[in-house]
């Protein structure tokens, strides 16, 4: 009986593997077609000043516009694309599209905003990363200070010396850099002091229970205080409730991002959002709010 059970288990195991392999192969082929057809779209999520509520920028978040399955979230295909190397052309597209969209918004009179683009580890480590970036800025006409790159702690830990050098070049170019998902990675705090970066983004997992779990509350307070002492700005991501916002405001967080304020949206919806906010708040009040 044990033998039979064992064989069934093995059969089950192999068929699972086959399913997994064939599913991934199908996904990979679909992804290749999507790359060729440029079936991707960027959605933008507003980042808001914690004190004045003014828009300080947008994070560009890629979606795969699948002909049958609809919008697919990056969590479903970015990890695979990183394994297969397909992340290269996707990243190129994302960077250029984000730059083009920001230029377009400015040209249409919506204002000049900074866009944050997520970088994959492979992209950052490529030897021609900086020259590619410069080329993208030149081609699209986006001023370097309107671009922010979001890197994860992991990217910086792989080869710290090379990473620090690249970061210095970015700073010289005027491109802003932030550390994404802060607190979830390697978390060696000593590296922070040697990195020429502008801000850190507290990971959503800490924000979620910040008001109900005193450990998360303590961690978030600690991160904000440490970041400020190092001269870094602090963004909190994943804010879904007023209570979370209030906690973060009370502890001096600088920038807010989350569904509580706005969800990621296509460019067309972003135009509507920007129009509505200008009417609602009014340019004069925005200026006044920014001043205090
Ligand atoms: P991330 O960079 O940490 O982006 C924030 C994620 O949190 C986004 O998920 C956003 O939709 C989500 N989010 C924002 N506010 C809230 C909230 O209040 N509640 C909840 N539950 N979620 C919130 P998304 O768009 O699914 O992206 C997931 C991850 O995929 C990103 O995490 C980023 O690591 C990666 N990603 C997205 N776009 C790109 C890209 O163009 N290139 C690369 N390499 N990675 C990307
Ligand atoms: Mg991000
Ligand atoms: Mg993040
Ligand atoms: Mg995150």
mmCIF file of C-alpha atoms and ligand atoms in Angstrom:
data_model
loop_
_atom_site.group_PDB
_atom_site.id
_atom_site.type_symbol
_atom_site.label_atom_id
_atom_site.label_comp_id
_atom_site.label_asym_id
_atom_site.label_seq_id
_atom_site.Cartn_x
_atom_site.Cartn_y
_atom_site.Cartn_z
ATOM 1 C CA UNK A 1 0.000 0.000 0.000
ATOM 2 C CA UNK A 2 2.849 2.249 0.878
ATOM 3 C CA UNK A 3 4.377 1.557 -2.513
ATOM 4 C CA UNK A 4 1.192 2.479 -4.262
ATOM 5 C CA UNK A 5 0.812 5.632 -2.243
ATOM 6 C CA UNK A 6 4.398 6.482 -3.043
ATOM 7 C CA UNK A 7 3.847 5.977 -6.739
ATOM 8 C CA UNK A 8 0.737 8.092 -6.733
ATOM 9 C CA UNK A 9 2.602 10.787 -4.916
ATOM 10 C CA UNK A 10 5.349 10.644 -7.521
ATOM 11 C CA UNK A 11 2.886 10.735 -10.404
ATOM 12 C CA UNK A 12 1.209 13.652 -8.815
ATOM 13 C CA UNK A 13 4.585 15.293 -8.302
ATOM 14 C CA UNK A 14 5.733 14.819 -11.913
ATOM 15 C CA UNK A 15 2.470 16.022 -13.379
ATOM 16 C CA UNK A 16 2.659 19.097 -11.136
ATOM 17 C CA UNK A 17 6.122 19.796 -12.431
ATOM 18 C CA UNK A 18 4.982 19.309 -16.018
ATOM 19 C CA UNK A 19 2.062 21.636 -15.451
ATOM 20 C CA UNK A 20 4.343 24.181 -13.887
ATOM 21 C CA UNK A 21 6.899 23.899 -16.688
ATOM 22 C CA UNK A 22 4.346 24.073 -19.475
ATOM 23 C CA UNK A 23 2.556 26.953 -17.798
ATOM 24 C CA UNK A 24 5.776 28.883 -17.535
ATOM 25 C CA UNK A 25 6.698 28.108 -21.108
ATOM 26 C CA UNK A 26 3.305 29.320 -22.289
ATOM 27 C CA UNK A 27 3.660 32.459 -20.193
ATOM 28 C CA UNK A 28 7.125 33.033 -21.554
ATOM 29 C CA UNK A 29 5.912 32.733 -25.142
ATOM 30 C CA UNK A 30 2.974 35.031 -24.448
ATOM 31 C CA UNK A 31 5.363 37.498 -22.866
ATOM 32 C CA UNK A 32 7.599 37.415 -25.927
ATOM 33 C CA UNK A 33 4.607 38.276 -28.100
ATOM 34 C CA UNK A 34 3.628 41.034 -25.700
ATOM 35 C CA UNK A 35 7.133 42.503 -25.925
ATOM 36 C CA UNK A 36 7.020 42.491 -29.717
ATOM 37 C CA UNK A 37 3.517 43.985 -29.799
ATOM 38 C CA UNK A 38 4.308 46.348 -26.879
ATOM 39 C CA UNK A 39 1.199 45.155 -25.071
ATOM 40 C CA UNK A 40 2.143 46.934 -21.896
ATOM 41 C CA UNK A 41 0.663 49.926 -20.209
ATOM 42 C CA UNK A 42 1.858 52.174 -17.442
ATOM 43 C CA UNK A 43 -0.433 53.107 -14.622
ATOM 44 C CA UNK A 44 0.472 56.029 -12.396
ATOM 45 C CA UNK A 45 -0.070 56.325 -8.669
ATOM 46 C CA UNK A 46 0.159 59.804 -7.122
ATOM 47 C CA UNK A 47 2.610 60.576 -4.322
ATOM 48 C CA UNK A 48 1.406 63.338 -2.032
ATOM 49 C CA UNK A 49 3.179 65.689 0.334
ATOM 50 C CA UNK A 50 2.325 64.627 3.898
ATOM 51 C CA UNK A 51 1.889 68.181 5.175
ATOM 52 C CA UNK A 52 0.448 70.105 2.245
ATOM 53 C CA UNK A 53 -1.251 67.325 0.322
ATOM 54 C CA UNK A 54 0.347 68.583 -2.882
ATOM 55 C CA UNK A 55 1.232 66.126 -5.639
ATOM 56 C CA UNK A 56 4.968 65.497 -5.502
ATOM 57 C CA UNK A 57 5.070 62.924 -8.275
ATOM 58 C CA UNK A 58 3.794 59.619 -9.589
ATOM 59 C CA UNK A 59 5.048 56.069 -9.452
ATOM 60 C CA UNK A 60 4.902 54.308 -12.815
ATOM 61 C CA UNK A 61 3.627 50.737 -12.443
ATOM 62 C CA UNK A 62 3.647 48.429 -15.429
ATOM 63 C CA UNK A 63 0.672 46.281 -16.469
ATOM 64 C CA UNK A 64 0.573 43.649 -19.143
ATOM 65 C CA UNK A 65 -2.496 44.244 -21.245
ATOM 66 C CA UNK A 66 -3.157 40.613 -22.161
ATOM 67 C CA UNK A 67 -5.503 40.090 -25.151
ATOM 68 C CA UNK A 68 -7.526 37.431 -23.277
ATOM 69 C CA UNK A 69 -6.717 37.766 -19.584
ATOM 70 C CA UNK A 70 -6.956 41.552 -19.381
ATOM 71 C CA UNK A 71 -4.573 43.561 -17.183
ATOM 72 C CA UNK A 72 -1.964 41.362 -15.524
ATOM 73 C CA UNK A 73 -0.156 42.718 -12.494
ATOM 74 C CA UNK A 74 3.642 42.947 -12.505
ATOM 75 C CA UNK A 75 3.859 40.435 -9.658
ATOM 76 C CA UNK A 76 2.720 37.811 -12.180
ATOM 77 C CA UNK A 77 5.280 38.427 -14.885
ATOM 78 C CA UNK A 78 8.182 40.588 -13.665
ATOM 79 C CA UNK A 79 9.808 37.761 -11.659
ATOM 80 C CA UNK A 80 9.585 35.440 -14.693
ATOM 81 C CA UNK A 81 10.869 38.170 -17.004
ATOM 82 C CA UNK A 82 13.832 38.601 -14.659
ATOM 83 C CA UNK A 83 14.659 34.907 -14.890
ATOM 84 C CA UNK A 84 14.372 34.734 -18.672
ATOM 85 C CA UNK A 85 16.092 38.034 -19.397
ATOM 86 C CA UNK A 86 12.930 39.404 -20.984
ATOM 87 C CA UNK A 87 13.031 42.120 -18.346
ATOM 88 C CA UNK A 88 15.563 43.980 -20.511
ATOM 89 C CA UNK A 89 13.232 45.068 -23.317
ATOM 90 C CA UNK A 90 10.328 45.552 -20.865
ATOM 91 C CA UNK A 91 12.422 47.887 -18.720
ATOM 92 C CA UNK A 92 13.532 49.842 -21.763
ATOM 93 C CA UNK A 93 9.935 50.332 -22.772
ATOM 94 C CA UNK A 94 8.830 51.316 -19.238
ATOM 95 C CA UNK A 95 11.562 53.922 -18.847
ATOM 96 C CA UNK A 96 10.907 55.572 -22.195
ATOM 97 C CA UNK A 97 7.139 55.460 -21.842
ATOM 98 C CA UNK A 98 7.268 57.034 -18.367
ATOM 99 C CA UNK A 99 9.526 59.812 -19.665
ATOM 100 C CA UNK A 100 7.310 60.401 -22.700
ATOM 101 C CA UNK A 101 4.121 60.498 -20.606
ATOM 102 C CA UNK A 102 5.567 63.074 -18.191
ATOM 103 C CA UNK A 103 6.708 65.247 -21.095
ATOM 104 C CA UNK A 104 3.262 64.949 -22.632
ATOM 105 C CA UNK A 105 1.525 66.003 -19.399
ATOM 106 C CA UNK A 106 3.787 69.027 -19.134
ATOM 107 C CA UNK A 107 3.213 69.965 -22.788
ATOM 108 C CA UNK A 108 -0.547 69.693 -22.290
ATOM 109 C CA UNK A 109 -0.352 72.147 -19.402
ATOM 110 C CA UNK A 110 -0.993 69.723 -16.531
ATOM 111 C CA UNK A 111 2.269 70.659 -14.862
ATOM 112 C CA UNK A 112 5.768 69.404 -14.456
ATOM 113 C CA UNK A 113 5.919 66.275 -12.362
ATOM 114 C CA UNK A 114 8.519 63.788 -11.275
ATOM 115 C CA UNK A 115 7.996 60.160 -12.206
ATOM 116 C CA UNK A 116 9.363 57.212 -10.227
ATOM 117 C CA UNK A 117 10.387 54.148 -12.190
ATOM 118 C CA UNK A 118 11.116 50.766 -10.620
ATOM 119 C CA UNK A 119 14.449 49.283 -11.601
ATOM 120 C CA UNK A 120 15.132 45.594 -11.839
ATOM 121 C CA UNK A 121 18.475 44.311 -10.527
ATOM 122 C CA UNK A 122 19.559 43.182 -13.992
ATOM 123 C CA UNK A 123 18.959 46.620 -15.429
ATOM 124 C CA UNK A 124 20.971 48.450 -12.795
ATOM 125 C CA UNK A 125 23.937 46.127 -13.186
ATOM 126 C CA UNK A 126 24.172 46.344 -16.942
ATOM 127 C CA UNK A 127 27.380 47.971 -18.075
ATOM 128 C CA UNK A 128 25.594 50.384 -20.378
ATOM 129 C CA UNK A 129 22.899 51.251 -17.829
ATOM 130 C CA UNK A 130 23.967 54.897 -17.427
ATOM 131 C CA UNK A 131 24.418 55.580 -21.116
ATOM 132 C CA UNK A 132 21.036 53.970 -21.862
ATOM 133 C CA UNK A 133 19.458 56.167 -19.252
ATOM 134 C CA UNK A 134 21.072 59.300 -20.635
ATOM 135 C CA UNK A 135 19.913 58.340 -24.090
ATOM 136 C CA UNK A 136 16.330 57.829 -22.900
ATOM 137 C CA UNK A 137 16.334 61.261 -21.257
ATOM 138 C CA UNK A 138 17.796 62.877 -24.345
ATOM 139 C CA UNK A 139 15.401 61.176 -26.737
ATOM 140 C CA UNK A 140 12.285 61.955 -24.730
ATOM 141 C CA UNK A 141 13.370 65.389 -23.525
ATOM 142 C CA UNK A 142 12.563 64.710 -19.866
ATOM 143 C CA UNK A 143 14.702 66.826 -17.512
ATOM 144 C CA UNK A 144 16.786 64.497 -15.289
ATOM 145 C CA UNK A 145 15.344 66.015 -12.108
ATOM 146 C CA UNK A 146 11.893 64.822 -13.239
ATOM 147 C CA UNK A 147 13.062 61.227 -12.990
ATOM 148 C CA UNK A 148 13.381 59.112 -9.879
ATOM 149 C CA UNK A 149 14.618 55.537 -9.828
ATOM 150 C CA UNK A 150 13.383 53.070 -7.221
ATOM 151 C CA UNK A 151 15.902 50.437 -6.227
ATOM 152 C CA UNK A 152 15.545 47.647 -3.727
ATOM 153 C CA UNK A 153 18.038 46.940 -0.979
ATOM 154 C CA UNK A 154 18.973 43.689 -2.724
ATOM 155 C CA UNK A 155 20.228 45.530 -5.796
ATOM 156 C CA UNK A 156 22.615 47.551 -3.684
ATOM 157 C CA UNK A 157 23.901 44.624 -1.651
ATOM 158 C CA UNK A 158 25.018 42.562 -4.657
ATOM 159 C CA UNK A 159 28.039 44.683 -5.460
ATOM 160 C CA UNK A 160 28.143 47.645 -3.148
ATOM 161 C CA UNK A 161 31.260 49.281 -4.573
ATOM 162 C CA UNK A 162 29.925 49.303 -8.124
ATOM 163 C CA UNK A 163 26.484 50.325 -6.903
ATOM 164 C CA UNK A 164 27.832 53.313 -4.962
ATOM 165 C CA UNK A 165 29.732 54.453 -8.034
ATOM 166 C CA UNK A 166 26.628 54.209 -10.222
ATOM 167 C CA UNK A 167 24.612 56.096 -7.614
ATOM 168 C CA UNK A 168 27.156 58.922 -7.609
ATOM 169 C CA UNK A 169 26.831 59.210 -11.379
ATOM 170 C CA UNK A 170 23.047 59.373 -11.044
ATOM 171 C CA UNK A 171 23.354 62.111 -8.458
ATOM 172 C CA UNK A 172 25.709 64.058 -10.747
ATOM 173 C CA UNK A 173 23.160 63.683 -13.535
ATOM 174 C CA UNK A 174 20.448 65.055 -11.262
ATOM 175 C CA UNK A 175 18.372 61.860 -11.201
ATOM 176 C CA UNK A 176 16.786 61.124 -7.823
ATOM 177 C CA UNK A 177 17.145 57.676 -6.246
ATOM 178 C CA UNK A 178 15.019 56.043 -3.580
ATOM 179 C CA UNK A 179 15.178 52.700 -1.824
ATOM 180 C CA UNK A 180 11.962 50.768 -2.366
ATOM 181 C CA UNK A 181 10.371 48.275 0.030
ATOM 182 C CA UNK A 182 12.699 49.501 2.737
ATOM 183 C CA UNK A 183 12.999 47.159 5.698
ATOM 184 C CA UNK A 184 12.269 43.940 3.821
ATOM 185 C CA UNK A 185 15.696 43.329 2.317
ATOM 186 C CA UNK A 186 19.140 42.743 3.686
ATOM 187 C CA UNK A 187 18.617 45.497 6.227
ATOM 188 C CA UNK A 188 22.222 46.218 6.987
ATOM 189 C CA UNK A 189 21.822 49.765 8.150
ATOM 190 C CA UNK A 190 25.498 50.587 7.884
ATOM 191 C CA UNK A 191 25.295 50.708 4.088
ATOM 192 C CA UNK A 192 22.755 53.518 4.200
ATOM 193 C CA UNK A 193 25.250 56.123 5.332
ATOM 194 C CA UNK A 194 27.546 55.531 2.369
ATOM 195 C CA UNK A 195 24.875 55.620 -0.302
ATOM 196 C CA UNK A 196 24.159 58.848 -2.155
ATOM 197 C CA UNK A 197 20.390 58.456 -2.201
ATOM 198 C CA UNK A 198 17.511 60.873 -1.633
ATOM 199 C CA UNK A 199 14.827 58.929 0.153
ATOM 200 C CA UNK A 200 13.540 55.644 1.386
ATOM 201 C CA UNK A 201 10.126 54.095 0.898
ATOM 202 C CA UNK A 202 8.824 52.212 3.912
ATOM 203 C CA UNK A 203 7.417 48.907 2.786
ATOM 204 C CA UNK A 204 3.681 48.376 2.801
ATOM 205 C CA UNK A 205 4.005 45.419 5.171
ATOM 206 C CA UNK A 206 5.018 47.775 7.997
ATOM 207 C CA UNK A 207 2.391 50.372 7.170
ATOM 208 C CA UNK A 208 -0.453 47.850 7.165
ATOM 209 C CA UNK A 209 -0.549 47.239 10.925
ATOM 210 C CA UNK A 210 1.192 50.390 12.050
ATOM 211 C CA UNK A 211 -1.692 51.464 14.275
ATOM 212 C CA UNK A 212 -2.544 48.064 15.746
ATOM 213 C CA UNK A 213 0.812 46.357 16.139
ATOM 214 C CA UNK A 214 3.173 48.178 18.458
ATOM 215 C CA UNK A 215 6.197 46.453 16.934
ATOM 216 C CA UNK A 216 5.333 47.732 13.473
ATOM 217 C CA UNK A 217 4.652 51.123 14.998
ATOM 218 C CA UNK A 218 8.072 51.122 16.636
ATOM 219 C CA UNK A 219 9.797 50.017 13.428
ATOM 220 C CA UNK A 220 8.135 52.743 11.383
ATOM 221 C CA UNK A 221 8.971 55.416 13.952
ATOM 222 C CA UNK A 222 12.531 54.172 14.030
ATOM 223 C CA UNK A 223 12.896 54.177 10.251
ATOM 224 C CA UNK A 224 11.546 57.726 9.956
ATOM 225 C CA UNK A 225 13.763 59.054 12.699
ATOM 226 C CA UNK A 226 16.869 57.321 11.361
ATOM 227 C CA UNK A 227 16.202 58.444 7.790
ATOM 228 C CA UNK A 228 15.765 62.047 8.880
ATOM 229 C CA UNK A 229 18.962 61.980 10.907
ATOM 230 C CA UNK A 230 20.738 60.749 7.773
ATOM 231 C CA UNK A 231 19.185 63.582 5.777
ATOM 232 C CA UNK A 232 16.884 61.308 3.799
ATOM 233 C CA UNK A 233 13.231 61.831 2.925
ATOM 234 C CA UNK A 234 10.646 59.217 3.854
ATOM 235 C CA UNK A 235 7.798 57.909 1.716
ATOM 236 C CA UNK A 236 5.188 55.537 3.150
ATOM 237 C CA UNK A 237 3.531 53.196 0.665
ATOM 238 C CA UNK A 238 0.319 51.232 0.992
ATOM 239 C CA UNK A 239 -1.687 53.680 3.092
ATOM 240 C CA UNK A 240 -5.291 52.478 3.045
ATOM 241 C CA UNK A 241 -6.796 54.140 6.102
ATOM 242 C CA UNK A 242 -6.990 57.533 7.778
ATOM 243 C CA UNK A 243 -5.581 56.079 11.004
ATOM 244 C CA UNK A 244 -2.421 54.964 9.203
ATOM 245 C CA UNK A 245 -2.037 58.403 7.651
ATOM 246 C CA UNK A 246 -2.511 60.045 11.045
ATOM 247 C CA UNK A 247 0.120 57.867 12.677
ATOM 248 C CA UNK A 248 2.580 58.595 9.869
ATOM 249 C CA UNK A 249 1.814 62.326 9.993
ATOM 250 C CA UNK A 250 2.371 62.382 13.751
ATOM 251 C CA UNK A 251 5.782 60.762 13.298
ATOM 252 C CA UNK A 252 6.986 63.075 10.571
ATOM 253 C CA UNK A 253 6.669 61.005 7.386
ATOM 254 C CA UNK A 254 7.240 63.246 4.335
ATOM 255 C CA UNK A 255 5.324 61.663 1.458
ATOM 256 C CA UNK A 256 2.226 59.461 1.231
ATOM 257 C CA UNK A 257 1.263 56.840 -1.326
ATOM 258 C CA UNK A 258 -1.665 54.455 -1.101
ATOM 259 C CA UNK A 259 -5.174 53.499 -2.099
ATOM 260 C CA UNK A 260 -6.503 55.836 0.623
ATOM 261 C CA UNK A 261 -5.385 58.753 -1.555
ATOM 262 C CA UNK A 262 -5.407 57.345 -5.067
ATOM 263 C CA UNK A 263 -5.004 54.063 -6.896
ATOM 264 C CA UNK A 264 -2.652 53.545 -9.809
ATOM 265 C CA UNK A 265 -4.465 54.708 -12.950
ATOM 266 C CA UNK A 266 -3.953 54.922 -16.704
ATOM 267 C CA UNK A 267 -2.688 58.198 -18.118
ATOM 268 C CA UNK A 268 -6.138 59.221 -19.288
ATOM 269 C CA UNK A 269 -7.579 58.836 -15.773
ATOM 270 C CA UNK A 270 -4.578 60.696 -14.391
ATOM 271 C CA UNK A 271 -5.461 63.687 -16.562
ATOM 272 C CA UNK A 272 -8.972 63.671 -15.082
ATOM 273 C CA UNK A 273 -7.521 63.343 -11.562
ATOM 274 C CA UNK A 274 -5.219 66.289 -12.155
ATOM 275 C CA UNK A 275 -8.021 68.433 -13.558
ATOM 276 C CA UNK A 276 -10.334 67.658 -10.663
ATOM 277 C CA UNK A 277 -7.684 68.392 -8.074
ATOM 278 C CA UNK A 278 -6.799 71.717 -9.611
ATOM 279 C CA UNK A 279 -10.455 72.761 -9.463
ATOM 280 C CA UNK A 280 -10.926 71.363 -5.966
ATOM 281 C CA UNK A 281 -7.819 72.804 -4.336
ATOM 282 C CA UNK A 282 -7.170 75.753 -6.651
ATOM 283 C CA UNK A 283 -3.690 76.854 -7.676
ATOM 284 C CA UNK A 284 -3.522 79.684 -5.115
ATOM 285 C CA UNK A 285 -4.256 77.362 -2.225
ATOM 286 C CA UNK A 286 -1.752 74.841 -3.516
ATOM 287 C CA UNK A 287 0.923 77.502 -3.406
ATOM 288 C CA UNK A 288 -0.110 78.561 0.065
ATOM 289 C CA UNK A 289 -0.076 74.984 1.268
ATOM 290 C CA UNK A 290 3.346 74.371 -0.188
ATOM 291 C CA UNK A 291 4.651 77.427 1.611
ATOM 292 C CA UNK A 292 3.953 76.233 5.150
HETATM 293 P P1 LIG B 1 6.330 48.511 -5.561
HETATM 294 O O1 LIG B 1 7.364 49.205 -6.342
HETATM 295 O O2 LIG B 1 6.541 48.425 -4.093
HETATM 296 O O3 LIG B 1 4.969 49.252 -5.917
HETATM 297 C C1 LIG B 1 3.920 49.489 -5.039
HETATM 298 C C2 LIG B 1 2.863 48.426 -5.181
HETATM 299 O O4 LIG B 1 1.920 48.592 -4.124
HETATM 300 C C3 LIG B 1 2.043 48.531 -6.475
HETATM 301 O O5 LIG B 1 1.629 47.210 -6.846
HETATM 302 C C4 LIG B 1 0.833 49.342 -6.015
HETATM 303 O O6 LIG B 1 -0.299 49.159 -6.825
HETATM 304 C C5 LIG B 1 0.637 48.774 -4.655
HETATM 305 N N1 LIG B 1 -0.082 49.670 -3.746
HETATM 306 C C6 LIG B 1 0.000 51.014 -3.668
HETATM 307 N N2 LIG B 1 -0.792 51.493 -2.683
HETATM 308 C C7 LIG B 1 -1.395 50.411 -2.131
HETATM 309 C C8 LIG B 1 -2.342 50.254 -1.055
HETATM 310 O O7 LIG B 1 -2.783 51.201 -0.424
HETATM 311 N N3 LIG B 1 -2.724 48.980 -0.764
HETATM 312 C C9 LIG B 1 -2.259 47.896 -1.441
HETATM 313 N N4 LIG B 1 -2.705 46.697 -1.088
HETATM 314 N N5 LIG B 1 -1.354 48.012 -2.454
HETATM 315 C C10 LIG B 1 -0.935 49.255 -2.787
HETATM 316 P P2 LIG B 1 1.812 46.664 -8.326
HETATM 317 O O8 LIG B 1 1.504 47.724 -9.321
HETATM 318 O O9 LIG B 1 1.065 45.369 -8.415
HETATM 319 O O10 LIG B 1 3.358 46.376 -8.425
HETATM 320 C C11 LIG B 1 3.958 45.379 -7.661
HETATM 321 C C12 LIG B 1 5.456 45.420 -7.781
HETATM 322 O O11 LIG B 1 5.886 45.097 -9.098
HETATM 323 C C13 LIG B 1 6.046 46.780 -7.499
HETATM 324 O O12 LIG B 1 6.109 46.999 -6.111
HETATM 325 C C14 LIG B 1 7.403 46.646 -8.156
HETATM 326 O O13 LIG B 1 8.304 45.968 -7.314
HETATM 327 C C15 LIG B 1 7.093 45.778 -9.350
HETATM 328 N N6 LIG B 1 6.950 46.613 -10.545
HETATM 329 C C16 LIG B 1 5.916 47.368 -10.966
HETATM 330 N N7 LIG B 1 6.186 48.010 -12.115
HETATM 331 C C17 LIG B 1 7.469 47.676 -12.431
HETATM 332 C C18 LIG B 1 8.350 48.024 -13.514
HETATM 333 O O14 LIG B 1 8.025 48.797 -14.416
HETATM 334 N N8 LIG B 1 9.599 47.455 -13.499
HETATM 335 C C19 LIG B 1 9.990 46.615 -12.502
HETATM 336 N N9 LIG B 1 11.232 46.100 -12.556
HETATM 337 N N10 LIG B 1 9.204 46.280 -11.477
HETATM 338 C C20 LIG B 1 7.952 46.796 -11.437
HETATM 339 MG MG1 LIG B 2 8.229 50.939 -6.322
HETATM 340 MG MG1 LIG B 3 7.441 50.048 -3.041
HETATM 341 MG MG1 LIG B 4 6.437 47.317 -1.985
#
